[in-house]
Amino acid sequence: MSDIGAPGTGISRRQFLAATGSVGLLATAGCTTTSSPSAQVVNATTDGTAAPSNLPWTGRPEVVNLDERNHEVTIKSVMARHAIHPGESMGGPINLPVVWAFQADDGTPSVPGPILRTTEGNDLKITLDNTGMEVPHTLHFHGVRKTWENDGVPTTTGITVMPGESHTYDIPANVPGTHLYHCHYQTPMHMEMGMYGILRVDPEGYEEADKEYFMTAKEWDTRLSRQHGGENVSYDLTNRHADAFTLNGKSAPATLHPETGSPIIVESGDTVRIHWVNAGFMSHPLHTHNHRFRVVEKDGSPMPEALQFEQDVLNVAPAERYTVEFEADADPGIYLMHCHKVDHVRNGSSYPGGMLNAIVYDEAMDTDIFRSLMEYAGYEG
């Protein structure tokens, strides 16, 4: 897993500092004014009342290599706080006072949850540990074919992981590709609280690209989190209003932060592969500037070569998964990648923000423009 950029196989922190000319970058870092979230954080209890609590902060989604863990992992449901964009630039700060995050074993809770990666043919044992929450949950995995009782839907399987309980799902990695997983108990509410992630099944003999990244799009009606945080607002599923737009849980400029965000960092000549997943309730046409990509997988199915035409906008519907591939053959620079519903590229009424990211060539990192972007992102070196 890379230390810098989007989750996946990118570059190390040492390579990043060498490319940026770390002395110059550090000299300007910290100039951006940032603030800590100030919303009161509370636990929502079963009787509808609220009690103050100190919740942990979410971290960057972790890539969990299940092949190195005997194909077993425990996924904990955790209450946490989530900073979508903690800085004051570009319409910030934007924070969710309460989320329901997933955490792999003793790792850091994250939204999206951990990226579970394995190889085709393995049998996975994935335990949902719900001992620390007061709300029922389940795990449902798209794409792979499993037995009835492992489908993760409480009303049709009769299995609900109640508060204080754990349950192990037997999930065969029998369909290679990129898949979505999420809680299927009160699905729209629990996904809106952050309970989703990626399962990646590499086909046998899979050859990774030079750079390979994971990217999950999600729009939010923040009223649900704020309601759980004790604010005097009311979430209405029948009248949902998306007011925050994220890639890997962050809105621009926080998407560009090299350690907590998800910039797509490339070197000239790289073959770059991005696994795009939509965990939201709206479609998002994702667009790459100055790079034309090919769709090589959809929902776990390889795309026939005849259909791998070059394009630069791909509409990703809810729960769809696409793997796209392109060559880093543009003039080395910084190029946007964003949702082309341009009202999704905002933080509140401030444009730009939201679902905006960038393809960043390492040759462009030792520049004043990149240093300025790092200031917006709040990077402190």
mmCIF file of C-alpha atoms in Angstrom:
data_model
loop_
_atom_site.group_PDB
_atom_site.id
_atom_site.type_symbol
_atom_site.label_atom_id
_atom_site.label_comp_id
_atom_site.label_asym_id
_atom_site.label_seq_id
_atom_site.Cartn_x
_atom_site.Cartn_y
_atom_site.Cartn_z
ATOM 1 C CA MET A 1 0.000 0.000 0.000
ATOM 2 C CA SER A 2 1.216 3.492 -0.787
ATOM 3 C CA ASP A 3 1.963 5.963 1.992
ATOM 4 C CA ILE A 4 0.966 8.918 -0.193
ATOM 5 C CA GLY A 5 -2.046 9.543 -2.416
ATOM 6 C CA ALA A 6 -5.178 7.476 -2.869
ATOM 7 C CA PRO A 7 -5.310 4.023 -1.236
ATOM 8 C CA GLY A 8 -3.619 1.493 -3.463
ATOM 9 C CA THR A 9 -0.138 0.975 -4.836
ATOM 10 C CA GLY A 10 1.334 4.408 -5.378
ATOM 11 C CA ILE A 11 4.445 6.102 -4.014
ATOM 12 C CA SER A 12 6.115 6.188 -0.622
ATOM 13 C CA ARG A 13 6.448 9.206 1.633
ATOM 14 C CA ARG A 14 10.192 9.252 0.909
ATOM 15 C CA GLN A 15 9.519 9.412 -2.853
ATOM 16 C CA PHE A 16 6.951 12.151 -2.296
ATOM 17 C CA LEU A 17 9.322 14.326 -0.288
ATOM 18 C CA ALA A 18 12.047 13.841 -2.873
ATOM 19 C CA ALA A 19 9.687 14.865 -5.685
ATOM 20 C CA THR A 20 8.371 17.938 -3.888
ATOM 21 C CA GLY A 21 11.729 19.314 -2.881
ATOM 22 C CA SER A 22 10.709 18.927 0.762
ATOM 23 C CA VAL A 23 12.524 22.007 2.071
ATOM 24 C CA GLY A 24 10.505 24.329 -0.132
ATOM 25 C CA LEU A 25 7.250 22.560 0.596
ATOM 26 C CA LEU A 26 7.789 22.589 4.334
ATOM 27 C CA ALA A 27 8.626 26.270 4.230
ATOM 28 C CA THR A 28 5.124 27.135 3.025
ATOM 29 C CA ALA A 29 3.186 24.401 4.795
ATOM 30 C CA GLY A 30 1.046 25.437 7.718
ATOM 31 C CA CYS A 31 0.144 28.802 6.179
ATOM 32 C CA THR A 32 -3.434 27.719 5.634
ATOM 33 C CA THR A 33 -5.786 28.523 8.473
ATOM 34 C CA THR A 34 -7.499 25.397 9.725
ATOM 35 C CA SER A 35 -9.820 24.769 12.608
ATOM 36 C CA SER A 36 -10.890 21.794 14.636
ATOM 37 C CA PRO A 37 -14.521 20.725 14.368
ATOM 38 C CA SER A 38 -16.567 22.276 17.127
ATOM 39 C CA ALA A 39 -19.825 20.338 16.915
ATOM 40 C CA GLN A 40 -20.865 18.659 20.141
ATOM 41 C CA VAL A 41 -20.518 14.918 19.756
ATOM 42 C CA VAL A 42 -23.073 12.636 21.368
ATOM 43 C CA ASN A 43 -24.007 8.997 21.478
ATOM 44 C CA ALA A 44 -27.476 8.199 20.174
ATOM 45 C CA THR A 45 -28.984 5.783 22.672
ATOM 46 C CA THR A 46 -31.721 3.243 22.183
ATOM 47 C CA ASP A 47 -34.355 5.368 23.932
ATOM 48 C CA GLY A 48 -33.727 8.312 21.611
ATOM 49 C CA THR A 49 -31.894 10.433 24.155
ATOM 50 C CA ALA A 50 -28.340 11.647 23.705
ATOM 51 C CA ALA A 51 -25.347 11.579 25.989
ATOM 52 C CA PRO A 52 -22.042 13.436 25.473
ATOM 53 C CA SER A 53 -19.137 11.302 24.371
ATOM 54 C CA ASN A 54 -15.591 11.628 23.073
ATOM 55 C CA LEU A 55 -15.441 9.732 19.811
ATOM 56 C CA PRO A 56 -12.308 8.798 17.844
ATOM 57 C CA TRP A 57 -11.526 10.443 14.519
ATOM 58 C CA THR A 58 -11.668 8.388 11.357
ATOM 59 C CA GLY A 59 -8.480 7.822 9.372
ATOM 60 C CA ARG A 60 -7.531 7.006 5.819
ATOM 61 C CA PRO A 61 -9.092 3.821 4.381
ATOM 62 C CA GLU A 62 -6.660 0.946 4.844
ATOM 63 C CA VAL A 63 -5.946 -1.653 2.172
ATOM 64 C CA VAL A 64 -6.171 -4.988 3.995
ATOM 65 C CA ASN A 65 -4.396 -7.840 2.203
ATOM 66 C CA LEU A 66 -6.440 -10.857 3.287
ATOM 67 C CA ASP A 67 -4.002 -13.234 1.606
ATOM 68 C CA GLU A 68 -1.487 -12.214 4.278
ATOM 69 C CA ARG A 69 -4.017 -12.788 7.105
ATOM 70 C CA ASN A 70 -5.032 -16.369 6.423
ATOM 71 C CA HIS A 71 -8.099 -14.962 4.600
ATOM 72 C CA GLU A 72 -9.689 -13.850 7.865
ATOM 73 C CA VAL A 73 -10.510 -10.397 9.220
ATOM 74 C CA THR A 74 -12.713 -8.889 11.902
ATOM 75 C CA ILE A 75 -14.641 -5.801 10.862
ATOM 76 C CA LYS A 76 -15.725 -3.741 13.856
ATOM 77 C CA SER A 77 -18.592 -1.272 13.783
ATOM 78 C CA VAL A 78 -17.368 1.910 15.473
ATOM 79 C CA MET A 79 -18.892 5.287 16.280
ATOM 80 C CA ALA A 80 -16.512 8.054 15.243
ATOM 81 C CA ARG A 81 -16.160 11.609 13.999
ATOM 82 C CA HIS A 82 -15.330 12.292 10.376
ATOM 83 C CA ALA A 83 -13.656 15.362 8.890
ATOM 84 C CA ILE A 84 -14.822 15.813 5.295
ATOM 85 C CA HIS A 85 -12.874 19.056 4.922
ATOM 86 C CA PRO A 86 -11.451 20.343 8.222
ATOM 87 C CA GLY A 87 -9.918 23.569 6.911
ATOM 88 C CA GLU A 88 -11.484 27.008 6.558
ATOM 89 C CA SER A 89 -10.569 27.466 2.876
ATOM 90 C CA MET A 90 -13.052 26.746 0.083
ATOM 91 C CA GLY A 91 -16.181 26.839 2.223
ATOM 92 C CA GLY A 92 -14.868 24.715 5.095
ATOM 93 C CA PRO A 93 -14.864 23.352 7.647
ATOM 94 C CA ILE A 94 -17.243 20.487 6.833
ATOM 95 C CA ASN A 95 -17.420 17.717 9.407
ATOM 96 C CA LEU A 96 -19.736 14.883 10.375
ATOM 97 C CA PRO A 97 -20.079 14.872 14.176
ATOM 98 C CA VAL A 98 -21.103 11.187 14.266
ATOM 99 C CA VAL A 99 -20.493 8.425 11.727
ATOM 100 C CA TRP A 100 -20.775 4.660 11.949
ATOM 101 C CA ALA A 101 -17.424 3.524 10.600
ATOM 102 C CA PHE A 102 -15.860 0.151 9.889
ATOM 103 C CA GLN A 103 -12.490 -0.849 11.351
ATOM 104 C CA ALA A 104 -10.358 -3.872 10.370
ATOM 105 C CA ASP A 105 -9.103 -5.736 13.454
ATOM 106 C CA ASP A 106 -7.250 -3.174 15.602
ATOM 107 C CA GLY A 107 -6.752 -0.675 12.782
ATOM 108 C CA THR A 108 -8.168 2.822 12.443
ATOM 109 C CA PRO A 109 -11.892 3.311 11.743
ATOM 110 C CA SER A 110 -12.511 4.865 8.358
ATOM 111 C CA VAL A 111 -15.191 6.137 5.984
ATOM 112 C CA PRO A 112 -15.145 4.477 3.481
ATOM 113 C CA GLY A 113 -14.326 1.331 5.393
ATOM 114 C CA PRO A 114 -11.233 -0.822 4.867
ATOM 115 C CA ILE A 115 -10.499 -2.033 1.346
ATOM 116 C CA LEU A 116 -10.483 -5.818 1.630
ATOM 117 C CA ARG A 117 -8.213 -7.345 -1.021
ATOM 118 C CA THR A 118 -7.701 -11.011 -1.876
ATOM 119 C CA THR A 119 -7.085 -13.394 -4.765
ATOM 120 C CA GLU A 120 -9.694 -15.390 -6.637
ATOM 121 C CA GLY A 121 -10.331 -18.849 -5.231
ATOM 122 C CA ASN A 122 -9.936 -18.094 -1.545
ATOM 123 C CA ASP A 123 -12.641 -18.653 1.071
ATOM 124 C CA LEU A 124 -12.922 -15.618 3.339
ATOM 125 C CA LYS A 125 -14.082 -15.530 6.929
ATOM 126 C CA ILE A 126 -15.233 -11.998 7.687
ATOM 127 C CA THR A 127 -16.451 -11.424 11.228
ATOM 128 C CA LEU A 128 -18.687 -8.457 11.973
ATOM 129 C CA ASP A 129 -17.967 -7.373 15.550
ATOM 130 C CA ASN A 130 -20.922 -5.313 16.778
ATOM 131 C CA THR A 131 -20.045 -5.499 20.463
ATOM 132 C CA GLY A 132 -19.352 -1.792 20.774
ATOM 133 C CA MET A 133 -22.555 -0.343 19.331
ATOM 134 C CA GLU A 134 -26.194 -0.054 20.311
ATOM 135 C CA VAL A 135 -27.620 -0.489 16.809
ATOM 136 C CA PRO A 136 -28.067 -3.751 14.821
ATOM 137 C CA HIS A 137 -25.928 -4.221 11.694
ATOM 138 C CA THR A 138 -25.151 -6.741 8.951
ATOM 139 C CA LEU A 139 -22.623 -7.094 6.107
ATOM 140 C CA HIS A 140 -23.727 -7.561 2.507
ATOM 141 C CA PHE A 141 -21.179 -8.192 -0.278
ATOM 142 C CA HIS A 142 -21.996 -7.396 -3.893
ATOM 143 C CA GLY A 143 -20.629 -9.424 -6.780
ATOM 144 C CA VAL A 144 -19.472 -12.658 -5.188
ATOM 145 C CA ARG A 145 -21.777 -15.684 -5.080
ATOM 146 C CA LYS A 146 -22.357 -17.007 -1.563
ATOM 147 C CA THR A 147 -24.833 -19.200 0.296
ATOM 148 C CA TRP A 148 -28.245 -17.874 1.272
ATOM 149 C CA GLU A 149 -27.447 -17.367 4.954
ATOM 150 C CA ASN A 150 -24.357 -15.293 4.084
ATOM 151 C CA ASP A 151 -26.200 -12.717 1.970
ATOM 152 C CA GLY A 152 -26.327 -10.207 4.831
ATOM 153 C CA VAL A 153 -29.989 -9.200 4.496
ATOM 154 C CA PRO A 154 -31.731 -9.588 7.862
ATOM 155 C CA THR A 155 -35.300 -9.967 6.592
ATOM 156 C CA THR A 156 -34.500 -12.761 4.108
ATOM 157 C CA THR A 157 -31.736 -14.640 5.946
ATOM 158 C CA GLY A 158 -33.005 -14.295 9.524
ATOM 159 C CA ILE A 159 -29.525 -13.187 10.625
ATOM 160 C CA THR A 160 -29.080 -9.806 12.299
ATOM 161 C CA VAL A 161 -25.967 -8.940 14.278
ATOM 162 C CA MET A 162 -27.483 -7.347 17.347
ATOM 163 C CA PRO A 163 -25.697 -4.930 19.700
ATOM 164 C CA GLY A 164 -23.137 -6.837 21.757
ATOM 165 C CA GLU A 165 -22.936 -9.677 19.229
ATOM 166 C CA SER A 166 -20.498 -10.880 16.564
ATOM 167 C CA HIS A 167 -21.174 -12.981 13.482
ATOM 168 C CA THR A 168 -18.842 -14.578 10.941
ATOM 169 C CA TYR A 169 -19.762 -14.502 7.251
ATOM 170 C CA ASP A 170 -18.290 -17.127 4.903
ATOM 171 C CA ILE A 171 -17.607 -15.239 1.687
ATOM 172 C CA PRO A 172 -16.070 -17.107 -1.267
ATOM 173 C CA ALA A 173 -13.829 -14.972 -3.483
ATOM 174 C CA ASN A 174 -15.295 -16.638 -6.552
ATOM 175 C CA VAL A 175 -16.015 -13.603 -8.750
ATOM 176 C CA PRO A 176 -12.909 -11.564 -9.539
ATOM 177 C CA GLY A 177 -13.308 -7.819 -9.712
ATOM 178 C CA THR A 178 -14.076 -4.794 -7.580
ATOM 179 C CA HIS A 179 -17.133 -5.107 -5.348
ATOM 180 C CA LEU A 180 -19.052 -2.998 -2.851
ATOM 181 C CA TYR A 181 -19.883 -4.089 0.687
ATOM 182 C CA HIS A 182 -22.198 -2.322 3.111
ATOM 183 C CA CYS A 183 -24.542 -2.732 6.036
ATOM 184 C CA HIS A 184 -27.969 -3.996 4.867
ATOM 185 C CA TYR A 185 -29.889 -3.232 8.049
ATOM 186 C CA GLN A 186 -32.010 -0.106 7.485
ATOM 187 C CA THR A 187 -29.807 0.282 4.433
ATOM 188 C CA PRO A 188 -30.358 3.924 3.411
ATOM 189 C CA MET A 189 -29.837 5.154 6.962
ATOM 190 C CA HIS A 190 -26.789 3.026 7.714
ATOM 191 C CA MET A 191 -25.032 3.779 4.422
ATOM 192 C CA GLU A 192 -25.766 7.460 5.011
ATOM 193 C CA MET A 193 -23.971 7.072 8.347
ATOM 194 C CA GLY A 194 -20.854 5.717 6.596
ATOM 195 C CA MET A 195 -21.156 1.913 6.579
ATOM 196 C CA TYR A 196 -19.701 0.930 3.209
ATOM 197 C CA GLY A 197 -16.406 -0.225 1.700
ATOM 198 C CA ILE A 198 -14.699 -2.117 -1.140
ATOM 199 C CA LEU A 199 -13.956 -5.807 -1.594
ATOM 200 C CA ARG A 200 -11.361 -6.373 -4.306
ATOM 201 C CA VAL A 201 -10.886 -9.894 -5.705
ATOM 202 C CA ASP A 202 -7.870 -10.090 -8.001
ATOM 203 C CA PRO A 203 -8.170 -12.750 -10.720
ATOM 204 C CA GLU A 204 -5.596 -15.520 -10.690
ATOM 205 C CA GLY A 205 -2.402 -14.290 -12.316
ATOM 206 C CA TYR A 206 -3.429 -10.647 -11.934
ATOM 207 C CA GLU A 207 -0.761 -8.142 -12.943
ATOM 208 C CA GLU A 208 -1.041 -4.802 -11.189
ATOM 209 C CA ALA A 209 -0.630 -1.592 -13.126
ATOM 210 C CA ASP A 210 2.314 0.715 -12.425
ATOM 211 C CA LYS A 211 -0.035 2.761 -10.247
ATOM 212 C CA GLU A 212 -3.309 1.341 -8.948
ATOM 213 C CA TYR A 213 -5.794 3.285 -6.813
ATOM 214 C CA PHE A 214 -9.228 2.883 -5.206
ATOM 215 C CA MET A 215 -11.784 5.700 -5.317
ATOM 216 C CA THR A 216 -15.299 5.712 -3.799
ATOM 217 C CA ALA A 217 -17.797 8.458 -4.638
ATOM 218 C CA LYS A 218 -20.497 9.334 -2.095
ATOM 219 C CA GLU A 219 -22.874 12.254 -1.630
ATOM 220 C CA TRP A 220 -24.325 12.957 1.813
ATOM 221 C CA ASP A 221 -27.332 14.513 3.468
ATOM 222 C CA THR A 222 -25.420 15.642 6.544
ATOM 223 C CA ARG A 223 -28.615 16.187 8.540
ATOM 224 C CA LEU A 224 -28.586 12.530 9.618
ATOM 225 C CA SER A 225 -25.113 12.759 11.169
ATOM 226 C CA ARG A 226 -25.875 16.165 12.653
ATOM 227 C CA GLN A 227 -29.118 14.827 14.128
ATOM 228 C CA HIS A 228 -27.154 12.034 15.821
ATOM 229 C CA GLY A 229 -24.714 14.700 16.965
ATOM 230 C CA GLY A 230 -27.447 16.516 18.884
ATOM 231 C CA GLU A 231 -28.117 19.348 16.431
ATOM 232 C CA ASN A 232 -31.695 20.551 16.092
ATOM 233 C CA VAL A 233 -32.228 19.148 12.590
ATOM 234 C CA SER A 234 -34.343 16.295 11.277
ATOM 235 C CA TYR A 235 -33.321 13.874 8.521
ATOM 236 C CA ASP A 236 -36.106 12.920 6.135
ATOM 237 C CA LEU A 237 -35.448 9.949 3.856
ATOM 238 C CA THR A 238 -38.390 10.965 1.648
ATOM 239 C CA ASN A 239 -36.953 14.451 1.180
ATOM 240 C CA ARG A 240 -33.228 13.854 1.023
ATOM 241 C CA HIS A 241 -30.995 16.841 0.228
ATOM 242 C CA ALA A 242 -27.365 16.106 -0.615
ATOM 243 C CA ASP A 243 -25.188 18.881 0.805
ATOM 244 C CA ALA A 244 -21.732 17.265 0.905
ATOM 245 C CA PHE A 245 -19.931 15.459 -1.918
ATOM 246 C CA THR A 246 -16.911 13.248 -1.306
ATOM 247 C CA LEU A 247 -14.274 11.090 -2.944
ATOM 248 C CA ASN A 248 -12.885 8.550 -0.483
ATOM 249 C CA GLY A 249 -14.735 10.425 2.244
ATOM 250 C CA LYS A 250 -13.155 13.820 1.554
ATOM 251 C CA SER A 251 -14.224 17.012 -0.234
ATOM 252 C CA ALA A 252 -11.808 19.286 -2.063
ATOM 253 C CA PRO A 253 -9.387 20.669 -1.136
ATOM 254 C CA ALA A 254 -8.976 17.913 1.496
ATOM 255 C CA THR A 255 -9.062 15.388 -1.392
ATOM 256 C CA LEU A 256 -5.648 16.763 -2.412
ATOM 257 C CA HIS A 257 -3.981 16.207 0.954
ATOM 258 C CA PRO A 258 -1.242 13.664 0.162
ATOM 259 C CA GLU A 259 -1.592 11.684 3.412
ATOM 260 C CA THR A 260 -5.280 11.906 4.348
ATOM 261 C CA GLY A 261 -6.740 12.646 0.905
ATOM 262 C CA SER A 262 -6.584 10.769 -2.389
ATOM 263 C CA PRO A 263 -4.614 12.525 -5.116
ATOM 264 C CA ILE A 264 -3.825 10.268 -8.089
ATOM 265 C CA ILE A 265 -0.023 10.509 -8.170
ATOM 266 C CA VAL A 266 1.693 9.324 -11.357
ATOM 267 C CA GLU A 267 5.018 9.341 -13.133
ATOM 268 C CA SER A 268 5.339 9.930 -16.867
ATOM 269 C CA GLY A 269 4.930 6.655 -18.741
ATOM 270 C CA ASP A 270 2.937 4.905 -15.998
ATOM 271 C CA THR A 271 -0.016 2.689 -16.740
ATOM 272 C CA VAL A 272 -2.599 3.836 -14.198
ATOM 273 C CA ARG A 273 -5.617 1.838 -13.032
ATOM 274 C CA ILE A 274 -8.403 3.315 -10.877
ATOM 275 C CA HIS A 275 -11.139 1.227 -9.274
ATOM 276 C CA TRP A 276 -14.172 3.542 -9.152
ATOM 277 C CA VAL A 277 -17.104 2.671 -6.852
ATOM 278 C CA ASN A 278 -20.296 4.627 -6.224
ATOM 279 C CA ALA A 279 -21.574 4.138 -2.657
ATOM 280 C CA GLY A 280 -24.055 7.005 -2.893
ATOM 281 C CA PHE A 281 -27.686 7.247 -3.945
ATOM 282 C CA MET A 282 -27.109 9.475 -7.015
ATOM 283 C CA SER A 283 -25.240 8.907 -10.277
ATOM 284 C CA HIS A 284 -21.897 10.647 -10.710
ATOM 285 C CA PRO A 285 -20.335 11.244 -14.162
ATOM 286 C CA LEU A 286 -16.616 11.125 -13.382
ATOM 287 C CA HIS A 287 -14.331 13.065 -15.724
ATOM 288 C CA THR A 288 -10.558 13.125 -16.192
ATOM 289 C CA HIS A 289 -8.849 16.193 -17.621
ATOM 290 C CA ASN A 290 -6.347 15.651 -20.449
ATOM 291 C CA HIS A 291 -6.386 11.842 -20.095
ATOM 292 C CA ARG A 292 -8.556 9.387 -22.001
ATOM 293 C CA PHE A 293 -9.203 6.113 -20.207
ATOM 294 C CA ARG A 294 -10.513 2.694 -21.120
ATOM 295 C CA VAL A 295 -13.010 0.700 -19.040
ATOM 296 C CA VAL A 296 -11.373 -2.678 -18.409
ATOM 297 C CA GLU A 297 -13.848 -4.085 -15.831
ATOM 298 C CA LYS A 298 -17.444 -3.479 -14.808
ATOM 299 C CA ASP A 299 -19.024 -5.034 -11.708
ATOM 300 C CA GLY A 300 -16.393 -7.763 -11.746
ATOM 301 C CA SER A 301 -16.690 -8.600 -15.444
ATOM 302 C CA PRO A 302 -13.740 -8.026 -17.790
ATOM 303 C CA MET A 303 -14.650 -5.623 -20.574
ATOM 304 C CA PRO A 304 -14.171 -7.122 -24.056
ATOM 305 C CA GLU A 305 -11.301 -5.421 -25.835
ATOM 306 C CA ALA A 306 -13.601 -4.243 -28.629
ATOM 307 C CA LEU A 307 -15.538 -2.181 -26.064
ATOM 308 C CA GLN A 308 -12.455 -0.638 -24.456
ATOM 309 C CA PHE A 309 -12.750 2.599 -26.418
ATOM 310 C CA GLU A 310 -11.117 5.740 -25.083
ATOM 311 C CA GLN A 311 -13.301 8.219 -23.205
ATOM 312 C CA ASP A 312 -12.960 10.914 -20.572
ATOM 313 C CA VAL A 313 -16.384 10.870 -18.835
ATOM 314 C CA LEU A 314 -18.007 7.819 -17.260
ATOM 315 C CA ASN A 315 -21.359 7.902 -15.518
ATOM 316 C CA VAL A 316 -21.188 5.693 -12.424
ATOM 317 C CA ALA A 317 -24.624 4.776 -11.067
ATOM 318 C CA PRO A 318 -25.296 3.816 -7.422
ATOM 319 C CA ALA A 319 -23.480 0.570 -6.480
ATOM 320 C CA GLU A 320 -21.764 0.331 -9.875
ATOM 321 C CA ARG A 321 -18.061 -0.476 -9.997
ATOM 322 C CA TYR A 322 -15.761 0.330 -12.881
ATOM 323 C CA THR A 323 -12.039 -0.240 -13.295
ATOM 324 C CA VAL A 324 -10.553 2.267 -15.718
ATOM 325 C CA GLU A 325 -7.041 2.376 -17.146
ATOM 326 C CA PHE A 326 -5.039 5.114 -18.824
ATOM 327 C CA GLU A 327 -1.491 6.014 -19.729
ATOM 328 C CA ALA A 328 0.238 8.890 -17.952
ATOM 329 C CA ASP A 329 1.339 10.382 -21.263
ATOM 330 C CA ALA A 330 0.190 13.997 -20.914
ATOM 331 C CA ASP A 331 2.402 17.045 -20.502
ATOM 332 C CA PRO A 332 3.581 16.522 -16.889
ATOM 333 C CA GLY A 333 1.391 18.714 -14.707
ATOM 334 C CA ILE A 334 -1.678 18.759 -12.477
ATOM 335 C CA TYR A 335 -5.007 17.777 -14.032
ATOM 336 C CA LEU A 336 -8.432 17.661 -12.419
ATOM 337 C CA MET A 337 -10.573 14.575 -11.953
ATOM 338 C CA HIS A 338 -14.124 15.386 -10.834
ATOM 339 C CA CYS A 339 -17.841 14.707 -11.032
ATOM 340 C CA HIS A 340 -19.279 16.564 -14.007
ATOM 341 C CA LYS A 341 -22.525 17.314 -12.281
ATOM 342 C CA VAL A 342 -20.700 20.496 -11.492
ATOM 343 C CA ASP A 343 -23.028 21.370 -8.616
ATOM 344 C CA HIS A 344 -21.391 18.379 -6.910
ATOM 345 C CA VAL A 345 -18.053 20.207 -7.092
ATOM 346 C CA ARG A 346 -18.897 22.508 -4.203
ATOM 347 C CA ASN A 347 -18.786 22.896 -0.451
ATOM 348 C CA GLY A 348 -22.107 24.454 0.461
ATOM 349 C CA SER A 349 -22.403 27.394 -1.914
ATOM 350 C CA SER A 350 -18.621 27.655 -2.361
ATOM 351 C CA TYR A 351 -17.139 26.509 -5.676
ATOM 352 C CA PRO A 352 -14.851 24.646 -6.172
ATOM 353 C CA GLY A 353 -14.954 21.881 -3.591
ATOM 354 C CA GLY A 354 -16.789 18.594 -3.202
ATOM 355 C CA MET A 355 -16.100 15.779 -5.693
ATOM 356 C CA LEU A 356 -12.898 17.217 -7.098
ATOM 357 C CA ASN A 357 -9.543 15.471 -7.137
ATOM 358 C CA ALA A 358 -6.433 15.626 -9.311
ATOM 359 C CA ILE A 359 -4.029 13.545 -11.348
ATOM 360 C CA VAL A 360 -0.641 14.836 -10.190
ATOM 361 C CA TYR A 361 2.608 14.115 -12.030
ATOM 362 C CA ASP A 362 5.602 13.838 -9.759
ATOM 363 C CA GLU A 363 7.455 16.239 -12.081
ATOM 364 C CA ALA A 364 4.935 18.961 -11.126
ATOM 365 C CA MET A 365 5.331 18.578 -7.374
ATOM 366 C CA ASP A 366 8.349 20.843 -6.982
ATOM 367 C CA THR A 367 6.426 23.900 -8.199
ATOM 368 C CA ASP A 368 4.800 26.934 -6.617
ATOM 369 C CA ILE A 369 1.407 25.842 -7.948
ATOM 370 C CA PHE A 370 1.632 22.492 -6.175
ATOM 371 C CA ARG A 371 2.790 24.172 -2.971
ATOM 372 C CA SER A 372 -0.223 26.484 -3.178
ATOM 373 C CA LEU A 373 -2.540 23.477 -3.546
ATOM 374 C CA MET A 374 -0.932 21.890 -0.497
ATOM 375 C CA GLU A 375 -1.678 25.052 1.482
ATOM 376 C CA TYR A 376 -5.340 24.840 0.491
ATOM 377 C CA ALA A 377 -5.353 21.172 1.503
ATOM 378 C CA GLY A 378 -3.811 21.974 4.896
ATOM 379 C CA TYR A 379 -0.739 19.808 4.357
ATOM 380 C CA GLU A 380 1.887 20.475 6.992
ATOM 381 C CA GLY A 381 4.683 18.288 5.680
#
